[in-house]
Tab-separated table of C-alpha atoms in Angstrom:
chain	number	residue	atom	x	y	z
A	1	MET	CA	-11.576	1.206	0.596
A	2	LEU	CA	-12.876	3.486	3.216
A	3	ARG	CA	-16.471	4.768	2.648
A	4	THR	CA	-17.172	8.670	3.008
A	5	ASP	CA	-19.418	8.714	6.010
A	6	PRO	CA	-21.294	12.493	7.138
A	7	PRO	CA	-20.211	13.450	10.769
A	8	LEU	CA	-21.346	11.070	13.900
A	9	PRO	CA	-23.702	12.636	15.833
A	10	GLY	CA	-21.845	11.898	19.277
A	11	ARG	CA	-23.567	12.188	23.041
A	12	ALA	CA	-23.719	15.524	25.341
A	13	ASP	CA	-22.011	12.512	27.844
A	14	ARG	CA	-19.414	11.108	25.086
A	15	PRO	CA	-16.888	13.030	22.752
A	16	VAL	CA	-17.479	12.491	19.110
A	17	TRP	CA	-14.162	10.887	18.796
A	18	ARG	CA	-15.420	7.243	20.865
A	19	ASP	CA	-18.279	7.253	18.142
A	20	CYS	CA	-15.937	7.429	15.871
A	21	LEU	CA	-13.702	4.543	17.104
A	22	ALA	CA	-16.490	2.482	17.642
A	23	HIS	CA	-17.711	2.993	13.887
A	24	PHE	CA	-13.988	2.527	12.723
A	25	ARG	CA	-13.863	-0.829	14.939
A	26	ARG	CA	-16.866	-2.340	13.837
A	27	GLU	CA	-15.907	-1.836	10.280
A	28	ILE	CA	-12.381	-2.910	10.856
A	29	ARG	CA	-13.500	-5.911	12.386
A	30	GLU	CA	-16.439	-6.570	10.162
A	31	GLY	CA	-13.651	-6.773	6.718
A	32	ARG	CA	-15.443	-3.427	5.604
A	33	ILE	CA	-12.320	-1.940	5.711
A	34	ALA	CA	-9.241	-4.523	4.623
A	35	PRO	CA	-6.093	-4.968	6.323
A	36	GLY	CA	-3.598	-2.836	5.450
A	37	THR	CA	-6.012	-0.112	4.213
A	38	ARG	CA	-4.491	3.591	5.025
A	39	LEU	CA	-6.749	5.310	7.144
A	40	PRO	CA	-7.285	9.165	6.301
A	41	SER	CA	-4.949	11.862	7.846
A	42	LEU	CA	-5.712	13.748	10.769
A	43	ALA	CA	-6.868	17.063	8.980
A	44	GLN	CA	-9.039	14.446	6.828
A	45	LEU	CA	-10.723	13.117	9.969
A	46	GLU	CA	-11.144	16.091	11.519
A	47	THR	CA	-13.077	17.172	8.340
A	48	ARG	CA	-15.176	13.877	7.934
A	49	PHE	CA	-15.834	13.288	11.220
A	50	ASP	CA	-16.321	16.957	12.565
A	51	LEU	CA	-13.322	16.406	15.322
A	52	THR	CA	-10.927	18.809	16.623
A	53	ARG	CA	-7.137	18.001	16.510
A	54	PHE	CA	-7.230	16.448	19.811
A	55	GLY	CA	-10.027	14.205	19.090
A	56	ALA	CA	-8.686	12.787	15.974
A	57	ARG	CA	-5.371	12.276	17.827
A	58	GLN	CA	-7.017	10.428	20.526
A	59	LEU	CA	-8.872	8.660	17.766
A	60	ILE	CA	-5.400	7.443	16.724
A	61	ASP	CA	-4.374	6.754	19.779
A	62	ALA	CA	-7.383	4.276	20.703
A	63	MET	CA	-7.343	2.327	17.393
A	64	LYS	CA	-3.381	1.711	17.982
A	65	ALA	CA	-4.431	0.607	21.810
A	66	GLU	CA	-6.585	-1.631	20.387
A	67	GLY	CA	-4.627	-3.190	17.663
A	68	LEU	CA	-6.694	-2.252	15.185
A	69	VAL	CA	-4.460	0.123	13.443
A	70	GLN	CA	-0.377	1.105	12.960
A	71	SER	CA	1.716	3.879	12.282
A	72	TRP	CA	4.488	4.419	10.603
A	73	HIS	CA	6.759	7.517	10.646
A	74	GLY	CA	6.530	9.349	7.160
A	75	ARG	CA	3.914	6.601	5.752
A	76	GLY	CA	0.412	7.240	7.832
A	77	THR	CA	-1.955	4.920	9.707
A	78	TYR	CA	-2.647	1.647	8.544
A	79	VAL	CA	-5.367	-0.796	9.457
A	80	ALA	CA	-3.265	-3.547	11.106
A	81	GLU	CA	-2.444	-6.960	9.433
A	82	ARG	CA	-3.521	-10.397	9.928
A	83	PRO	CA	-0.270	-12.549	10.846
A	84	ILE	CA	-0.073	-15.924	10.175
A	85	HIS	CA	1.023	-18.701	12.902
A	86	TYR	CA	4.636	-19.568	11.037
A	87	ARG	CA	5.858	-22.726	13.112
A	88	ILE	CA	9.034	-23.550	13.027
A	89	SER	CA	9.748	-27.582	13.531
A	90	SER	CA	12.264	-30.264	11.296
A	91	ARG	CA	9.570	-29.970	8.654
A	92	THR	CA	8.847	-26.113	8.095
A	93	ARG	CA	7.556	-25.361	4.693
A	94	PHE	CA	6.354	-22.322	3.682
A	95	SER	CA	3.241	-23.499	1.681
A	96	THR	CA	1.951	-25.661	4.346
A	97	ASN	CA	2.302	-22.738	7.223
A	98	VAL	CA	0.289	-20.213	4.512
A	99	THR	CA	-2.393	-22.809	3.339
A	100	GLY	CA	-2.748	-24.371	6.897
A	101	GLU	CA	-4.588	-21.368	7.930
A	102	GLY	CA	-6.505	-20.719	4.916
A	103	ARG	CA	-4.276	-17.878	3.386
A	104	THR	CA	-3.052	-17.867	-0.435
A	105	GLY	CA	0.522	-17.681	-1.033
A	106	LYS	CA	3.180	-17.909	-4.108
A	107	VAL	CA	7.246	-17.651	-4.385
A	108	ASP	CA	9.097	-15.868	-7.323
A	109	MET	CA	12.255	-16.175	-7.933
A	110	LEU	CA	14.215	-12.707	-7.605
A	111	ASP	CA	17.676	-13.922	-8.931
A	112	ARG	CA	20.114	-16.952	-9.339
A	113	GLY	CA	23.586	-18.409	-9.897
A	114	MET	CA	26.587	-18.885	-8.474
A	115	ARG	CA	28.041	-16.696	-5.257
A	116	LYS	CA	30.768	-17.264	-3.216
A	117	ALA	CA	30.032	-18.589	0.235
A	118	GLN	CA	31.313	-16.203	3.133
A	119	GLY	CA	30.857	-15.659	6.219
A	120	SER	CA	28.208	-17.590	8.202
A	121	VAL	CA	27.235	-18.937	4.726
A	122	ALA	CA	30.774	-21.137	4.773
A	123	ARG	CA	30.967	-22.011	7.984
A	124	MET	CA	27.691	-23.671	8.386
A	125	LEU	CA	27.817	-25.773	5.593
A	126	GLY	CA	31.692	-26.249	6.529
A	127	ILE	CA	33.321	-25.031	3.216
A	128	ASP	CA	36.040	-23.191	2.293
A	129	PRO	CA	35.326	-19.022	2.318
A	130	GLY	CA	35.009	-18.105	-1.243
A	131	THR	CA	33.602	-21.189	-2.333
A	132	PRO	CA	31.077	-21.091	-5.388
A	133	VAL	CA	27.777	-22.379	-4.585
A	134	PRO	CA	24.283	-22.320	-6.291
A	135	PHE	CA	21.970	-19.144	-4.899
A	136	ALA	CA	18.493	-17.958	-5.085
A	137	LEU	CA	16.871	-14.973	-4.124
A	138	LEU	CA	13.250	-15.440	-3.359
A	139	LEU	CA	10.458	-13.619	-2.220
A	140	GLY	CA	6.991	-15.295	-0.329
A	141	TYR	CA	4.128	-13.326	-1.139
A	142	LEU	CA	0.896	-13.809	1.389
A	143	ASP	CA	-2.299	-12.852	-0.015
A	144	ASP	CA	-0.369	-11.059	-2.827
A	145	ARG	CA	1.685	-9.188	-0.244
A	146	PRO	CA	5.539	-9.604	-0.380
A	147	ALA	CA	5.724	-11.048	3.348
A	148	VAL	CA	9.356	-12.938	3.271
A	149	LEU	CA	12.968	-12.164	1.312
A	150	GLY	CA	14.883	-15.330	1.284
A	151	GLN	CA	18.340	-16.023	0.384
A	152	HIS	CA	19.276	-19.639	-0.160
A	153	SER	CA	22.785	-21.038	-0.634
A	154	PHE	CA	23.184	-24.437	-1.915
A	155	ALA	CA	26.016	-27.082	-0.698
A	156	PRO	CA	28.055	-26.757	-3.646
A	157	ASP	CA	28.276	-30.895	-3.849
A	158	LEU	CA	24.402	-31.121	-5.240
A	159	PRO	CA	23.577	-32.086	-8.575
A	160	GLU	CA	24.582	-29.163	-10.914
A	161	ASP	CA	20.886	-28.792	-11.707
A	162	VAL	CA	19.525	-27.803	-8.806
A	163	LEU	CA	18.801	-24.224	-9.614
A	164	ASP	CA	16.745	-25.532	-12.607
A	165	VAL	CA	14.772	-27.960	-10.712
A	166	LEU	CA	14.191	-25.110	-7.753
A	167	GLU	CA	13.031	-22.747	-10.729
A	168	ALA	CA	10.498	-25.446	-11.963
A	169	CYS	CA	9.145	-26.437	-8.454
A	170	ASP	CA	8.139	-22.735	-8.163
A	171	GLY	CA	10.780	-22.249	-5.588
A	172	SER	CA	9.735	-24.854	-3.285
A	173	VAL	CA	13.412	-25.995	-1.669
A	174	SER	CA	11.267	-29.233	-0.065
A	175	ARG	CA	9.763	-30.115	-3.657
A	176	THR	CA	13.308	-29.320	-4.841
A	177	MET	CA	15.109	-31.619	-2.735
A	178	ALA	CA	12.718	-34.817	-3.017
A	179	ARG	CA	13.310	-34.505	-7.181
A	180	LEU	CA	16.582	-34.577	-6.345
A	181	GLY	CA	16.444	-37.828	-4.182
A	182	LEU	CA	16.584	-36.523	-0.970
A	183	PRO	CA	13.195	-36.834	0.576
A	184	GLU	CA	14.246	-36.278	3.948
A	185	PHE	CA	15.467	-32.939	3.755
A	186	ARG	CA	14.768	-31.356	7.228
A	187	ARG	CA	15.412	-27.949	9.466
A	188	ASP	CA	18.578	-29.081	11.818
A	189	THR	CA	18.731	-25.403	13.739
A	190	THR	CA	17.214	-21.882	13.180
A	191	LEU	CA	18.454	-18.362	14.426
A	192	ILE	CA	15.981	-16.015	15.182
A	193	GLU	CA	16.733	-12.111	14.932
A	194	ALA	CA	15.050	-8.324	14.789
A	195	ARG	CA	15.966	-5.841	13.582
A	196	LEU	CA	15.557	-3.029	11.073
A	197	PRO	CA	15.302	-3.530	7.160
A	198	SER	CA	18.271	-2.372	4.617
A	199	ARG	CA	16.987	-0.317	2.092
A	200	HIS	CA	16.605	-3.086	-0.550
A	201	GLU	CA	14.821	-5.258	2.188
A	202	ALA	CA	12.363	-1.883	2.923
A	203	LEU	CA	11.607	-1.584	-0.947
A	204	THR	CA	11.312	-5.356	-1.728
A	205	LEU	CA	9.096	-5.775	1.407
A	206	ASP	CA	7.084	-2.760	0.867
A	207	VAL	CA	7.279	-1.946	4.899
A	208	PRO	CA	8.853	1.462	5.862
A	209	PRO	CA	12.830	1.446	7.069
A	210	SER	CA	11.361	2.186	10.661
A	211	GLN	CA	9.438	-0.978	10.554
A	212	PRO	CA	11.576	-4.275	12.207
A	213	VAL	CA	11.809	-7.183	10.618
A	214	ILE	CA	12.354	-10.620	11.860
A	215	VAL	CA	15.372	-12.886	10.614
A	216	THR	CA	15.623	-16.389	10.467
A	217	THR	CA	18.882	-18.437	9.425
A	218	ALA	CA	18.503	-21.933	9.434
A	219	LEU	CA	20.865	-24.898	8.613
A	220	ASN	CA	19.061	-27.609	6.399
A	221	VAL	CA	20.349	-30.706	6.131
A	222	ASP	CA	19.272	-34.575	4.832
A	223	GLY	CA	18.596	-37.898	6.942
A	224	GLY	CA	21.966	-38.613	7.990
A	225	GLY	CA	22.915	-34.580	8.814
A	226	ARG	CA	24.717	-33.748	5.767
A	227	LYS	CA	24.380	-29.964	5.197
A	228	LEU	CA	22.464	-29.409	2.238
A	229	GLU	CA	21.605	-25.562	2.314
A	230	ILE	CA	21.293	-22.277	4.213
A	231	SER	CA	18.451	-20.082	4.312
A	232	LYS	CA	18.387	-16.486	5.274
A	233	ALA	CA	14.626	-15.577	5.725
A	234	VAL	CA	13.583	-11.379	5.862
A	235	ALA	CA	10.152	-11.917	7.170
A	236	ARG	CA	7.483	-8.756	7.696
A	237	ALA	CA	6.753	-8.524	11.146
A	238	ASP	CA	3.480	-7.610	10.689
A	239	LEU	CA	2.825	-10.893	8.384
A	240	ILE	CA	4.073	-13.529	9.994
A	241	ALA	CA	4.611	-14.341	13.732
A	242	PHE	CA	7.112	-17.236	14.907
A	243	VAL	CA	6.072	-20.353	16.786
A	244	VAL	CA	8.522	-22.144	18.285
A	245	PRO	CA	7.364	-25.325	19.997
A	246	ALA	CA	8.575	-26.127	23.491
A	247	MET	CA	11.992	-28.386	24.293
A	248	GLY	CA	11.272	-32.174	23.615
A	249	ALA	CA	8.241	-31.215	21.445
A	250	GLY	CA	9.954	-31.277	18.287
A	251	GLY	CA	11.324	-28.027	18.535
A	252	ILE	CA	14.855	-26.393	18.994
A	253	GLY	CA	16.158	-28.587	21.814
A	254	SER	CA	15.587	-31.380	20.001
A	255	GLY	CA	17.701	-30.073	17.358
A	256	THR	CA	14.870	-29.379	15.050
A	257	GLY	CA	14.683	-25.708	15.082
């Protein structure tokens, strides 16, 4: 929460907004104002810190330039999030990436059932369009914040209880495959794109429609290259920064996107 501070005194040779900048910089960097906290409006900044409208705008612009805050049209200004560095490799795991940076995470199953594979899903799985496949919609959280929305389509020849096992494994696809006798489950390819979220994605991830998201479409296979699962993940760009190793170092150049 933001504290209610009295106006800062300023100095004769320095505008008041610069003292305000030093105040907010210190509060944010020392963790007294948490990531994701909404800052006061321009009018509130003017009143609280005895600023002019120009000074309040200068303050916000300076904080944005330093990466301390982010602004979204119609939503206000927020303290910038601390994204995790999500490493894409042949053994990409959500839980490993989250806990590896000392953060907390969990996965909720929002939907499950049989869906007809269409378009890229059918093509990547190597099946006819319209073939029913097990499907699950998962929402991953980072420090209790919705961070990534994942659509998971499984090969139709997997055991029919794959979705039951997935739910029992708390949404962990790698643990599900291990339970099904497929411990060599690995990432084969990953396509990374950026776009604006759909209305449903924006609502689910709690982001404004104007905030870009990162979309990854991945093919996962077993040790022999058998196609097992397609995942399409929509991630908040302010919470997750993807790291792709260089070619020849376990990255996309060696077929392990």
